[in-house]
Amino acid sequence: MIYPVYLTLSDTDWKNKIEWFNNNLSNCTLCPRECKANRLKNEKGYCRTGKNVIVSSAMPHFGEERVLVGRFGSGTVFFSGCNLRCIFCQNYDISQQLYGKIVTNKELTDIFLYVQSLNCHNLNLVSPTHCIAQIIEALYSAIKKGFKLPIVYNSGGYDSIETLKRLDGIIDIYMPDMKYSDPSLSFKYSDVPNYPEINREASIEMQRQVGDLVIENGIAKHGLLIRHLVLPHSFENSKAVLDFIKERISVNAYINIMDQYHPCYKADEYKELSRGLLSYEYDEVLNYAHKLGFKRIDGLF
């Protein structure tokens, strides 16, 4: 297989994809919220992003998964706004308070080329779901100017199947969160009752497109990388997420079981989330992952 995969797309393929995404912006259903805002006229739906996207930062990031970071870092572009309202979000100034600069698609093209000039191993699109139409157009322009980094789609996991299907052949590495298996938790903490259902369908589609993560010389090239943040008092939620990954995704899935939870944003308003994660809570989930047979756990192989 040729990496990045988008290098195999024809100009006609690109133009058809760009046309679909741009048409969608006039009645936006790019994410499962389906707000139907006319973003071309700068109407704003749940994500609060209009015609142009907001970029918070673009830089080599050395705090991502080691298979993304390598020697020169993961080239992260942080998009402001979000289609979730996670009350414990560690980047709430970006996701909820919209910190950043409004940029045109031409400026976004220049940002992508700038990231490549820094010798980063990939272009890591952080929270791209609501910005994907603008991203695709800017990416095509960048490719015409010599851009050739693998694309990482780093999302909260609340993604539309139709949108994902249109991304087939463009994205090399899908990196979704799988936050919840319990809809009562997703509604309470992220304002989205159908998160588990949508997230599972999206993860299956991502796996269909790219398969298990391919790593060459220590660097991820292609495939699915799943993130799961362990929350306090939430053993069963985490275990059910892992059960699903084994049963419907792959026991060879590359998973980052994250232990960095600490109260942020509005988390202290919820007693059960008002403290950090305890070591025994994380160990319980990690041991369960080993029991299920997962071998590719970030940092542990």
Coordinates of C-alpha atoms in Angstrom, one line a residue:
M1 CA 0.0 0.0 0.0
I2 CA 1.1 3.5 -0.8
Y3 CA 1.3 5.9 2.2
P4 CA -0.1 8.5 2.5
V5 CA -3.2 6.9 0.9
Y6 CA -4.5 10.1 -0.5
L7 CA -1.6 10.2 -3.0
T8 CA -3.5 7.6 -5.0
L9 CA -6.6 9.8 -5.4
S10 CA -7.3 11.4 -8.7
D11 CA -8.1 15.1 -9.2
T12 CA -11.7 14.0 -10.0
D13 CA -11.9 12.1 -6.7
W14 CA -10.7 15.1 -4.8
K15 CA -13.1 17.5 -6.5
N16 CA -16.1 15.2 -5.9
K17 CA -15.2 15.0 -2.2
I18 CA -14.7 18.7 -1.9
E19 CA -18.0 19.4 -3.7
W20 CA -19.9 17.1 -1.3
F21 CA -18.3 18.7 1.8
N22 CA -18.9 22.3 0.6
N23 CA -22.5 21.5 -0.3
N24 CA -23.0 20.1 3.2
L25 CA -21.9 23.3 4.8
S26 CA -25.0 25.1 3.5
N27 CA -27.2 22.7 5.5
C28 CA -24.7 21.3 7.9
T29 CA -25.0 17.6 8.9
L30 CA -21.3 16.9 9.0
C31 CA -21.6 15.5 12.5
P32 CA -24.3 13.5 14.2
R33 CA -25.8 16.7 15.8
E34 CA -27.2 17.6 12.3
C35 CA -27.8 21.2 13.2
K36 CA -28.5 22.1 9.5
A37 CA -27.0 25.5 10.0
N38 CA -26.1 27.4 6.8
R39 CA -22.4 27.8 7.6
L40 CA -21.6 29.3 4.3
K41 CA -23.7 32.3 5.5
N42 CA -21.8 32.1 8.8
E43 CA -24.7 30.5 10.7
K44 CA -23.4 28.6 13.7
G45 CA -24.8 25.4 15.1
Y46 CA -23.7 23.4 18.2
C47 CA -20.0 23.6 17.4
R48 CA -20.3 27.4 17.1
T49 CA -18.1 27.5 14.0
G50 CA -19.2 29.3 10.8
K51 CA -17.8 29.5 7.4
N52 CA -14.1 29.7 8.5
V53 CA -12.5 27.6 11.1
I54 CA -10.7 28.7 14.3
V55 CA -7.2 27.4 14.8
S56 CA -5.7 27.6 18.3
S57 CA -2.2 26.4 17.5
A58 CA 0.0 24.5 15.1
M59 CA 3.2 22.9 16.3
P60 CA 5.2 19.7 16.9
H61 CA 3.7 17.9 19.8
F62 CA 5.8 15.6 21.9
G63 CA 3.0 14.6 24.4
E64 CA 1.1 12.4 22.0
E65 CA 1.4 8.6 21.6
R66 CA 5.0 7.6 21.1
V67 CA 4.2 6.0 17.7
L68 CA 3.0 9.4 16.5
V69 CA 5.8 11.5 18.1
G70 CA 8.9 9.7 17.0
R71 CA 12.0 12.0 16.9
F72 CA 10.5 15.1 15.4
G73 CA 7.0 15.2 17.0
S74 CA 3.5 14.9 15.8
G75 CA 2.4 18.0 13.8
T76 CA -0.7 19.0 15.7
V77 CA -3.2 21.6 14.5
F78 CA -5.7 22.3 17.2
F79 CA -9.2 23.4 16.0
S80 CA -11.3 25.4 18.4
G81 CA -14.9 24.5 19.0
C82 CA -16.4 21.0 19.5
N83 CA -19.5 19.0 18.9
L84 CA -19.3 17.7 22.5
R85 CA -19.6 19.5 25.9
C86 CA -17.4 17.4 28.1
I87 CA -17.5 18.9 31.6
F88 CA -14.0 17.6 32.3
C89 CA -12.3 18.8 29.1
Q90 CA -8.6 19.5 29.7
N91 CA -8.6 21.8 26.6
Y92 CA -11.8 23.7 27.5
D93 CA -10.3 27.0 26.6
I94 CA -10.0 25.7 23.0
S95 CA -13.1 23.5 22.8
Q96 CA -15.6 25.6 24.8
Q97 CA -14.2 29.1 25.0
L98 CA -13.1 29.1 21.4
Y99 CA -9.6 30.4 22.0
G100 CA -7.7 30.9 18.7
K101 CA -7.7 32.7 15.4
I102 CA -10.2 32.6 12.6
V103 CA -8.4 31.4 9.4
T104 CA -9.4 31.2 5.8
N105 CA -8.9 28.0 3.8
K106 CA -5.9 29.6 2.1
E107 CA -4.3 30.3 5.5
L108 CA -5.1 26.8 6.6
T109 CA -3.3 25.5 3.6
D110 CA -0.2 27.5 4.6
I111 CA -0.5 26.1 8.2
F112 CA -0.4 22.5 6.8
L113 CA 2.7 23.3 4.8
Y114 CA 4.3 25.0 7.8
V115 CA 3.8 21.9 9.9
Q116 CA 5.5 19.8 7.1
S117 CA 8.4 22.2 7.0
L118 CA 9.1 21.4 10.7
N119 CA 9.9 17.7 9.8
C120 CA 6.9 16.4 11.8
H121 CA 6.0 12.7 11.2
N122 CA 2.4 13.4 10.5
L123 CA -0.3 16.1 10.4
N124 CA -2.4 15.5 13.5
L125 CA -5.8 17.2 13.1
V126 CA -7.1 17.7 16.7
S127 CA -11.0 18.0 16.9
P128 CA -11.5 18.0 13.1
T129 CA -15.1 16.7 13.1
H130 CA -16.8 20.1 12.7
C131 CA -14.1 21.6 10.5
I132 CA -13.6 18.7 8.1
A133 CA -15.1 20.5 5.0
Q134 CA -12.6 23.4 5.3
I135 CA -9.8 20.9 6.1
I136 CA -10.4 18.9 3.0
E137 CA -10.3 21.9 0.7
A138 CA -7.2 23.2 2.3
L139 CA -5.5 19.8 2.3
Y140 CA -6.1 19.4 -1.5
S141 CA -4.5 22.8 -2.1
A142 CA -1.5 21.9 0.1
I143 CA -1.0 18.6 -1.8
K144 CA -0.8 20.6 -5.0
K145 CA 2.1 22.5 -3.4
G146 CA 4.0 19.4 -2.3
F147 CA 2.3 18.3 1.0
K148 CA 2.7 14.6 1.7
L149 CA 2.5 13.9 5.4
P150 CA 0.2 11.1 6.7
I151 CA -3.1 12.5 8.1
V152 CA -4.2 11.7 11.7
Y153 CA -7.9 12.2 12.3
N154 CA -7.9 12.9 16.1
S155 CA -11.5 13.1 17.2
G156 CA -13.8 12.9 20.2
G157 CA -15.4 9.9 18.5
Y158 CA -18.7 11.5 17.8
D159 CA -18.6 11.2 14.1
S160 CA -21.1 10.8 11.3
I161 CA -20.9 7.6 9.3
E162 CA -21.7 9.4 6.0
T163 CA -18.9 11.9 6.7
L164 CA -16.4 9.2 7.5
K165 CA -17.3 7.3 4.2
R166 CA -16.5 10.5 2.3
L167 CA -13.1 10.5 4.0
D168 CA -12.2 7.0 2.8
G169 CA -9.0 7.2 0.9
I170 CA -7.8 10.4 2.6
I171 CA -7.2 9.5 6.2
D172 CA -4.2 7.3 7.1
I173 CA -4.6 7.1 10.8
Y174 CA -8.0 7.4 12.7
M175 CA -7.5 8.2 16.3
P176 CA -11.0 8.4 18.0
D177 CA -11.8 8.6 21.6
M178 CA -14.1 5.9 22.9
K179 CA -15.2 7.7 26.0
Y180 CA -18.4 5.9 27.1
S181 CA -20.3 2.7 26.9
D182 CA -23.0 4.0 29.2
P183 CA -25.4 6.6 27.6
S184 CA -26.4 8.0 30.9
L185 CA -22.8 9.0 31.5
S186 CA -22.4 10.4 28.0
F187 CA -25.5 12.5 28.5
K188 CA -24.5 13.7 32.0
Y189 CA -20.9 14.5 31.2
S190 CA -20.9 15.4 27.5
D191 CA -24.4 16.4 26.6
V192 CA -25.0 13.6 24.1
P193 CA -27.2 10.6 25.0
N194 CA -26.5 8.6 21.9
Y195 CA -22.7 8.7 22.1
P196 CA -22.1 5.0 22.6
E197 CA -24.2 4.0 19.6
I198 CA -22.7 6.6 17.3
N199 CA -19.2 6.1 18.6
R200 CA -19.3 2.3 18.0
E201 CA -20.6 2.7 14.5
A202 CA -18.0 5.2 13.7
S203 CA -15.2 3.1 15.1
I204 CA -16.3 0.1 13.1
E205 CA -16.3 2.2 9.9
M206 CA -12.8 3.6 10.7
Q207 CA -11.5 0.0 11.2
R208 CA -13.1 -1.0 7.9
Q209 CA -11.2 1.7 6.1
V210 CA -7.8 1.5 7.7
G211 CA -7.5 -1.7 9.7
D212 CA -5.2 -2.4 12.6
L213 CA -2.4 0.1 13.2
V214 CA 0.7 -0.4 10.9
I215 CA 4.0 0.7 12.6
E216 CA 7.2 1.0 10.6
N217 CA 10.5 1.8 12.4
G218 CA 8.6 2.9 15.5
I219 CA 6.3 5.3 13.6
A220 CA 2.6 4.8 12.9
K221 CA 1.9 4.9 9.2
H222 CA -1.7 3.7 8.7
G223 CA -4.6 2.2 10.8
L224 CA -6.7 2.7 13.9
L225 CA -5.5 4.0 17.2
I226 CA -8.1 4.1 20.0
R227 CA -8.0 6.3 23.1
H228 CA -9.9 5.7 26.2
L229 CA -9.7 7.9 29.3
V230 CA -10.4 6.1 32.5
L231 CA -12.8 8.1 34.8
P232 CA -13.1 7.8 38.5
H233 CA -15.8 5.4 39.8
S234 CA -16.3 4.1 36.2
F235 CA -14.9 0.5 36.1
E236 CA -17.9 -0.9 34.3
N237 CA -17.9 1.9 31.7
S238 CA -14.3 1.2 30.8
K239 CA -14.7 -2.6 30.8
A240 CA -17.6 -2.4 28.4
V241 CA -15.6 -0.2 26.1
L242 CA -12.8 -2.8 26.0
D243 CA -15.3 -5.7 25.5
F244 CA -16.7 -3.9 22.5
I245 CA -13.2 -3.3 21.0
K246 CA -12.4 -7.0 21.3
E247 CA -15.7 -8.2 20.0
R248 CA -16.3 -5.8 17.1
I249 CA -13.0 -4.0 16.3
S250 CA -10.0 -6.2 16.8
V251 CA -8.1 -7.9 19.7
N252 CA -5.0 -6.5 17.8
A253 CA -6.2 -2.9 18.1
Y254 CA -3.7 -0.4 19.3
I255 CA -5.2 1.2 22.4
N256 CA -4.1 4.1 24.6
I257 CA -5.7 3.5 28.0
M258 CA -5.2 6.9 29.6
D259 CA -4.6 7.6 33.3
Q260 CA -4.3 11.3 33.2
Y261 CA -7.8 12.3 34.4
H262 CA -7.9 15.2 36.8
P263 CA -10.7 17.6 37.5
C264 CA -10.9 20.4 34.9
Y265 CA -13.4 22.9 33.7
K266 CA -16.7 22.0 35.4
A267 CA -15.8 18.6 36.8
D268 CA -15.7 19.9 40.4
E269 CA -19.5 20.4 40.1
Y270 CA -19.8 16.6 40.1
K271 CA -18.8 14.9 43.3
E272 CA -17.8 11.7 41.6
L273 CA -15.4 13.5 39.2
S274 CA -14.0 16.0 41.7
R275 CA -10.9 14.1 42.4
G276 CA -8.1 12.6 40.3
L277 CA -8.0 9.0 39.2
L278 CA -6.6 6.6 41.8
S279 CA -3.9 4.1 40.8
Y280 CA -6.0 1.1 41.7
E281 CA -8.8 2.3 39.4
Y282 CA -6.5 2.5 36.5
D283 CA -4.8 -0.8 37.3
E284 CA -8.3 -2.5 37.4
V285 CA -9.0 -1.4 33.9
L286 CA -5.5 -2.2 32.6
N287 CA -5.6 -5.7 34.1
Y288 CA -8.9 -6.3 32.5
A289 CA -7.5 -5.3 29.1
H290 CA -4.7 -7.8 29.6
K291 CA -7.2 -10.4 30.6
L292 CA -9.1 -9.8 27.3
G293 CA -5.9 -10.5 25.4
F294 CA -4.9 -7.0 24.3
K295 CA -1.2 -6.8 23.6
R296 CA -0.9 -3.4 21.8
I297 CA -1.4 -1.0 24.7
D298 CA 0.5 2.3 24.3
G299 CA 3.6 2.5 26.4
L300 CA 3.3 -1.1 27.6
F301 CA 4.9 -3.2 24.8

